[in-house]
Amino acid sequence: MLMTLIQKEVMHHILSVRFVALLLMCLLLVPLTLSTNYRNYRQNLVDYQEAVKLANIEETTVNLKMPLEPELEVSKLLLKPTPLSVFANGLADTLPSYLGMTRNGITQGAPALVSSLSNLLGHLDFLFIVGTVFSLLALLFTFDAVAGEREAGTLRITLANSLPRDLFLWSKLIGGYVVFVVPFLVSLLFGLLVLVWQGFPLGEPEIFPRVLSLTLISLLYIGVFFAIGTVISTYLDNSKTALIVAFTVWVFAVLITPRVGFLAAKLIAPTRTSQSVYMEKAAMRDDFNAAIDKEKWRIIMEEIPPEEDGSIIVGGENGKKVDERVKFLEEEYRLKFQDHANKLDRDYKRETERQEQLGETLSRITPTSSLIYLATNLTQTGKGTRSTYFQTGDRYYDMLHTDMFSKIIDHITARVFTSEDTVTITQPPPLETITLGETLRQSAVDVMLLCFFAVVLTTAAFLKFFRSDI
């Protein structure tokens, strides 16, 4: 009996205008979006390769006997684009294109996003289509599943027979869902074929499992909105009212609530900008250098008596004594500066992490946020990749500090007596790739939330339908 009801529901949807609109939208949007974004990825990859070539022909050594400006970038850690960004662009265009290593700390290069009027209209990718377009279409498929039949009077006739209510509602859910996901999967398959034809490495062991996981998560997300539409349809008797309520729920769930969470977090836990922290460290270094220069002249005046004409000649045994005391002073002030700079970085990192964690938690009240976090982590354009990028930059800076920055002496006389002439610049380490298993472990909360939404909403629809007076 259930299969018969499902077949009836499938035929009802296939013969409707909604199915035609869904089919055309799937066949048009999904392949076109994937193809366009893959061309953008290839252009970004060419830009990255050119940046690597330019970085390789720059200086690879530093002369310790020459002054080194604190703001000079001696090396760069470049961010390589990921091919999975064709599905979800995520943070790919907003992350800095490189992390520059200076004595004052780490500077950030310009993001890959170029200034264009098209940026005002937002970015179109597979994640946007699933999260925004298909969620609305799912509600349009289900808002009148029960309310429409109740309004037309066919629900009373159908249930007057010996038909269990649970079978009737399951047929509505399953039939509509099957009709919805088949065009979606067909268009996705066609889009993947277009990508492979263009050279997309779908068969790589690190690519295909992530694309498959992204597909399954998308199907689960669509199922959540089918459950939302069914709940609305069972609680309301009028299909027009159900349509208005469904659209209102979609606006809040997809467009408003995910953004309100981070706006609230900025008000609850405000933080400084990275540029202000960098400028604060630069000003602190200038203060330390001024204090060092003052102490250096005091040492010189103590160790070297002035000539008859009042001039001071640094050299010989007195020069060596000055050099020893200046070296000790340089090391003392360098450690003080490093302690203060590390404290600034720790405070800023703690502030930003607290604000971001709060915004992330508040935004998860809607399933759209969970989909975005999951999809961007799977496509290596989300929070995990950003954390790995900046952690690698911090680790690279520590390597440079140990191998080079700590050996640089600002005092001119101390540079003359230094035993080393040049230091080789340590090359940046490769960015680590988070495995699929680790990605799913980090995203377990979002997976469970999507499952929770689907189960709870479906249960609410069944409970209301069982208790409603037909």
XYZ file of C-alpha atoms in Angstrom:
470
model
C 0.000 0.000 0.000
C 2.821 2.386 0.843
C 4.441 1.899 -2.582
C 1.144 2.604 -4.313
C 0.721 5.835 -2.380
C 4.322 6.844 -3.131
C 3.808 6.210 -6.846
C 0.678 8.337 -6.779
C 2.539 11.147 -5.025
C 5.442 10.916 -7.487
C 3.096 11.202 -10.472
C 1.323 14.138 -8.844
C 4.607 16.052 -8.506
C 5.956 15.091 -11.938
C 2.851 16.478 -13.636
C 3.047 19.754 -11.720
C 4.665 23.038 -12.787
C 6.927 22.902 -9.727
C 8.715 19.822 -11.065
C 9.362 21.490 -14.420
C 10.777 24.557 -12.657
C 12.953 22.344 -10.445
C 14.262 20.335 -13.383
C 15.151 23.402 -15.431
C 16.799 25.095 -12.471
C 18.904 22.019 -11.655
C 20.043 21.435 -15.228
C 20.884 25.109 -15.671
C 22.410 26.146 -12.369
C 24.480 23.193 -11.138
C 26.588 22.365 -14.255
C 27.004 26.016 -15.232
C 28.101 27.030 -11.737
C 30.596 24.179 -11.389
C 32.074 24.854 -14.830
C 32.438 28.596 -14.228
C 33.998 28.171 -10.801
C 36.490 25.629 -12.143
C 37.722 28.179 -14.681
C 38.128 30.669 -11.835
C 40.097 28.063 -9.871
C 42.469 27.482 -12.771
C 43.103 31.227 -13.043
C 43.806 31.399 -9.296
C 46.189 28.465 -9.662
C 48.095 30.276 -12.419
C 48.346 33.381 -10.197
C 49.667 31.230 -7.354
C 52.298 29.606 -9.565
C 53.467 33.023 -10.769
C 53.707 34.233 -7.165
C 55.822 31.176 -6.278
C 58.185 31.930 -9.166
C 58.598 35.528 -8.017
C 59.224 34.403 -4.447
C 61.891 31.940 -5.580
C 63.953 34.587 -7.381
C 64.067 36.934 -4.379
C 66.966 37.052 -1.924
C 67.600 33.756 -0.127
C 70.186 35.070 2.343
C 70.446 37.985 4.787
C 73.698 39.874 5.422
C 74.054 40.334 9.174
C 76.504 43.214 8.692
C 73.813 45.246 6.899
C 70.795 46.864 8.610
C 67.464 45.024 8.263
C 64.317 47.130 8.475
C 61.757 45.726 10.963
C 58.944 46.093 8.376
C 60.811 44.313 5.542
C 59.238 41.006 4.435
C 62.143 38.578 4.204
C 59.965 35.625 3.153
C 56.357 34.696 2.333
C 54.094 31.747 3.018
C 51.793 31.496 -0.015
C 48.294 30.006 0.089
C 47.659 27.467 -2.665
C 44.059 27.320 -4.006
C 42.213 24.027 -3.635
C 40.307 22.434 -6.545
C 37.378 21.691 -4.217
C 36.683 25.425 -4.035
C 34.554 24.948 -7.184
C 31.856 23.510 -4.880
C 32.118 25.932 -1.976
C 34.242 29.054 -2.208
C 34.040 29.635 1.541
C 36.946 31.693 2.876
C 39.112 31.168 -0.210
C 38.710 34.726 -1.511
C 38.907 36.446 1.876
C 42.029 34.771 3.254
C 45.302 36.674 2.682
C 47.116 35.481 -0.424
C 50.318 35.204 1.604
C 51.728 35.692 5.093
C 54.780 37.959 5.098
C 57.560 37.383 7.663
C 59.042 40.551 9.214
C 60.979 41.290 12.380
C 57.883 43.027 13.739
C 55.772 39.924 13.196
C 53.580 38.477 10.466
C 51.956 40.708 7.877
C 49.060 39.640 5.669
C 48.991 40.033 1.909
C 45.966 41.236 0.009
C 43.169 38.651 -0.257
C 42.564 36.901 -3.554
C 39.230 38.747 -3.892
C 39.611 41.581 -6.378
C 37.609 44.774 -6.213
C 34.739 44.400 -8.652
C 31.094 45.338 -8.859
C 30.270 41.638 -9.152
C 31.333 41.204 -5.521
C 28.371 43.348 -4.461
C 26.045 40.648 -5.772
C 27.647 37.795 -3.839
C 29.326 34.553 -4.924
C 27.432 31.817 -6.779
C 28.601 28.266 -6.092
C 27.211 24.810 -5.403
C 26.897 25.538 -1.674
C 24.795 28.642 -2.367
C 22.508 26.689 -4.718
C 21.910 23.937 -2.160
C 21.697 26.177 0.898
C 19.533 28.917 -0.596
C 17.800 27.841 -3.790
C 17.049 24.176 -3.072
C 15.958 24.878 0.508
C 13.290 27.250 -0.843
C 12.234 24.759 -3.506
C 11.952 22.024 -0.850
C 9.505 24.175 1.105
C 7.534 24.901 -2.069
C 7.231 21.144 -2.623
C 5.824 20.436 0.845
C 3.964 23.479 2.124
C 0.604 22.131 0.823
C 1.285 18.399 1.246
C -1.396 18.106 3.956
C -2.911 21.596 4.048
C -3.755 21.462 0.352
C -5.577 18.140 0.623
C -7.381 19.266 3.755
C -8.468 22.471 2.031
C -9.654 20.577 -1.073
C -11.554 18.036 1.029
C -9.653 15.023 -0.372
C -7.896 14.305 2.921
C -11.169 13.354 4.678
C -12.127 11.051 1.779
C -8.688 9.412 1.697
C -8.557 8.711 5.419
C -12.191 7.523 5.469
C -10.843 4.267 4.044
C -8.785 1.880 6.144
C -5.574 3.848 5.497
C -3.220 4.430 8.462
C -2.272 8.047 8.896
C 1.406 7.263 9.171
C 1.426 5.611 5.726
C -0.317 8.606 4.227
C 2.226 11.056 5.659
C 5.190 8.827 4.791
C 3.986 8.669 1.192
C 3.868 12.459 1.085
C 7.383 12.781 2.468
C 9.040 9.983 0.491
C 7.245 10.676 -2.799
C 8.045 14.372 -2.772
C 11.631 13.777 -1.651
C 12.301 11.227 -4.425
C 10.907 13.536 -7.094
C 13.061 16.358 -5.701
C 16.415 14.602 -5.351
C 16.414 12.755 -8.687
C 16.786 15.960 -10.785
C 19.282 17.227 -8.236
C 21.467 14.114 -8.501
C 21.178 13.979 -12.291
C 22.265 17.620 -12.632
C 25.132 17.076 -10.174
C 26.295 14.029 -12.133
C 26.168 16.024 -15.355
C 28.098 18.843 -13.698
C 30.784 16.415 -12.498
C 31.127 15.029 -16.029
C 31.650 18.569 -17.317
C 34.298 19.157 -14.630
C 36.153 15.946 -15.491
C 36.059 16.919 -19.160
C 37.669 20.254 -18.201
C 40.422 18.476 -16.234
C 39.051 18.381 -12.676
C 40.877 15.646 -10.671
C 37.725 13.880 -9.441
C 39.390 10.468 -9.312
C 42.044 11.479 -6.786
C 41.690 9.666 -3.425
C 41.491 12.972 -1.538
C 38.872 14.473 -3.875
C 36.193 11.874 -4.635
C 35.345 10.915 -0.990
C 34.903 14.587 -0.146
C 32.603 15.176 -3.130
C 30.579 12.107 -2.131
C 30.357 13.321 1.476
C 29.262 16.755 0.267
C 26.502 15.129 -1.803
C 25.222 13.114 1.159
C 25.237 16.187 3.412
C 23.302 18.126 0.763
C 20.674 15.371 0.613
C 20.364 15.446 4.405
C 19.981 19.233 4.371
C 17.241 19.028 1.724
C 15.538 16.422 3.898
C 15.540 18.855 6.826
C 13.639 21.448 4.792
C 11.223 18.790 3.590
C 10.532 18.100 7.259
C 10.086 21.836 7.947
C 7.598 22.138 5.093
C 5.681 19.085 6.307
C 5.428 20.504 9.829
C 4.019 23.761 8.461
C 1.575 21.877 6.267
C 0.251 19.729 9.139
C -0.217 22.670 11.520
C -2.091 24.916 9.078
C -5.378 24.313 7.292
C -5.062 26.875 4.504
C -2.480 26.393 1.741
C -2.052 30.138 1.131
C -1.305 30.742 4.774
C 1.081 27.779 4.742
C 2.925 29.288 1.765
C 3.361 32.637 3.536
C 4.565 30.959 6.725
C 6.932 28.685 4.780
C 8.486 31.631 2.988
C 8.843 33.558 6.261
C 10.531 30.581 7.915
C 12.901 30.274 4.952
C 13.870 33.957 5.139
C 14.727 33.701 8.827
C 16.379 30.264 8.639
C 18.510 30.908 5.554
C 19.053 34.655 5.212
C 18.790 36.275 8.636
C 19.614 33.956 11.542
C 23.089 32.806 10.358
C 24.200 36.442 10.136
C 22.521 37.628 13.316
C 24.623 35.176 15.343
C 27.909 36.839 14.403
C 26.477 40.346 14.702
C 25.429 39.521 18.244
C 28.874 38.047 18.971
C 30.571 41.293 17.895
C 28.415 43.230 20.342
C 28.830 40.744 23.191
C 32.566 40.101 22.731
C 34.242 42.942 20.762
C 37.865 42.579 19.663
C 40.674 44.519 17.991
C 41.762 44.220 14.366
C 44.940 42.429 13.262
C 46.271 45.671 11.768
C 45.919 47.493 15.093
C 47.857 44.703 16.831
C 50.629 44.905 14.227
C 50.868 48.697 14.587
C 50.994 48.341 18.351
C 53.920 45.948 18.050
C 55.679 48.278 15.612
C 55.283 51.207 18.019
C 56.525 49.028 20.861
C 59.645 48.102 18.869
C 60.331 51.789 18.198
C 60.070 52.496 21.930
C 62.453 49.648 22.703
C 64.932 50.838 20.038
C 64.874 54.372 21.481
C 65.540 52.987 24.965
C 68.346 50.798 23.616
C 70.012 53.739 21.847
C 69.892 55.758 25.047
C 71.497 52.938 27.032
C 74.114 52.385 24.312
C 75.304 55.979 24.517
C 75.455 55.711 28.293
C 77.667 52.618 27.963
C 79.901 54.317 25.395
C 80.323 57.359 27.640
C 81.244 55.097 30.559
C 83.751 52.900 28.698
C 85.399 55.352 26.264
C 86.778 58.691 27.459
C 86.268 61.600 25.048
C 89.190 63.088 23.077
C 90.481 66.559 23.635
C 88.190 67.946 20.977
C 85.214 66.184 22.603
C 84.882 63.449 19.983
C 84.553 59.760 20.866
C 86.478 57.105 18.954
C 85.171 53.551 19.216
C 87.889 50.959 18.706
C 90.552 48.792 20.270
C 90.008 47.273 23.694
C 87.441 49.865 24.650
C 85.476 49.026 21.510
C 85.425 45.337 22.438
C 84.173 46.154 25.943
C 81.418 48.302 24.458
C 80.580 45.526 22.034
C 80.230 42.943 24.826
C 77.979 45.170 26.916
C 75.901 46.202 23.887
C 75.391 42.574 22.875
C 74.106 41.771 26.352
C 71.840 44.828 26.213
C 70.523 43.883 22.772
C 69.679 40.398 23.983
C 67.953 41.704 27.098
C 65.758 44.140 25.170
C 65.077 41.599 22.423
C 63.714 39.141 24.990
C 61.604 41.895 26.567
C 60.168 42.856 23.202
C 59.469 39.225 22.320
C 57.655 38.670 25.631
C 55.477 41.739 25.114
C 54.804 40.847 21.460
C 53.842 37.278 22.380
C 51.478 38.585 25.036
C 49.820 40.870 22.489
C 49.414 37.976 20.044
C 48.003 35.680 22.733
C 45.500 38.287 23.901
C 44.379 39.055 20.346
C 44.074 35.375 19.472
C 42.066 34.689 22.635
C 39.720 37.603 21.910
C 39.091 36.603 18.294
C 38.606 32.929 19.146
C 36.094 33.799 21.868
C 34.129 36.087 19.549
C 34.160 33.594 16.692
C 33.193 30.656 18.877
C 30.275 32.634 20.294
C 29.075 33.666 16.824
C 29.442 30.110 15.539
C 27.396 28.739 18.417
C 24.629 31.320 18.068
C 24.371 30.797 14.305
C 23.884 27.041 14.666
C 20.297 27.595 15.706
C 19.483 27.144 12.006
C 20.434 24.151 9.795
C 21.844 26.436 7.080
C 24.818 27.341 9.272
C 25.590 23.675 9.913
C 25.509 23.008 6.169
C 27.900 25.893 5.485
C 30.373 24.797 8.173
C 30.237 21.202 6.965
C 30.536 21.989 3.253
C 33.424 24.441 3.641
C 35.339 22.014 5.843
C 34.827 19.223 3.315
C 35.984 21.438 0.445
C 39.001 22.739 2.424
C 37.830 26.348 2.268
C 36.531 26.713 5.819
C 37.648 27.269 9.367
C 39.942 24.223 9.489
C 42.005 25.304 6.499
C 42.224 28.866 7.803
C 43.471 27.618 11.187
C 46.066 25.385 9.515
C 47.213 28.280 7.332
C 47.780 30.676 10.223
C 49.289 27.995 12.462
C 51.770 27.135 9.716
C 52.573 30.842 9.434
C 53.221 31.052 13.194
C 55.425 27.965 13.043
C 57.348 29.372 10.090
C 57.864 32.670 11.905
C 59.260 30.812 14.927
C 61.667 28.980 12.613
C 62.834 32.269 11.077
C 63.148 33.867 14.489
C 65.393 31.048 15.703
C 67.506 30.848 12.552
C 67.738 34.526 11.604
C 65.799 37.249 13.449
C 67.430 36.477 16.819
C 70.894 36.862 15.238
C 70.272 40.333 13.803
C 71.986 43.164 15.738
C 70.829 46.746 15.344
C 73.878 48.439 16.883
C 76.365 49.350 14.116
C 79.511 48.673 16.135
C 78.194 45.290 17.271
C 77.469 44.348 13.648
C 81.092 45.065 12.759
C 82.391 42.586 15.341
C 79.828 39.842 14.647
C 81.337 36.511 13.616
C 78.648 35.625 11.028
C 78.277 37.408 7.711
C 75.183 35.891 6.126
C 72.273 33.685 7.176
C 70.247 31.538 4.775
C 66.527 32.253 4.852
C 64.611 29.126 5.879
C 62.115 28.079 3.228
C 58.424 27.962 4.229
C 57.036 24.576 5.301
C 54.238 22.965 3.260
C 50.649 23.449 4.379
C 49.248 20.347 6.023
C 46.033 18.893 4.600
C 43.365 17.835 7.079
C 42.261 14.267 6.339
C 38.630 13.442 5.608
C 38.326 11.470 8.842
C 39.629 14.378 10.891
C 37.329 16.762 8.997
C 34.273 14.665 9.820
C 35.390 14.386 13.442
C 35.683 18.174 13.706
C 32.295 18.581 12.006
C 30.502 15.922 14.063
C 28.427 18.604 15.832
C 27.042 19.907 12.550
C 26.254 16.396 11.273
C 24.406 15.565 14.486
C 22.539 18.878 14.372
C 21.277 18.214 10.841
C 20.177 14.719 11.872
C 18.560 16.182 14.992
C 16.604 18.762 12.967
C 15.422 16.086 10.509
C 14.296 13.618 13.208
C 12.677 16.150 15.555
C 10.800 18.006 12.826
C 9.563 14.796 11.208
C 8.407 13.526 14.601
C 6.601 16.818 15.270
C 4.800 16.538 11.927
C 3.635 12.982 12.652
C 2.494 13.793 16.195
C 0.468 16.771 15.015
C -1.055 14.788 12.119
C -2.074 11.912 14.409
C -3.837 14.281 16.813
C -5.464 16.569 14.247
C -9.199 16.355 13.655
C -9.781 15.538 10.005
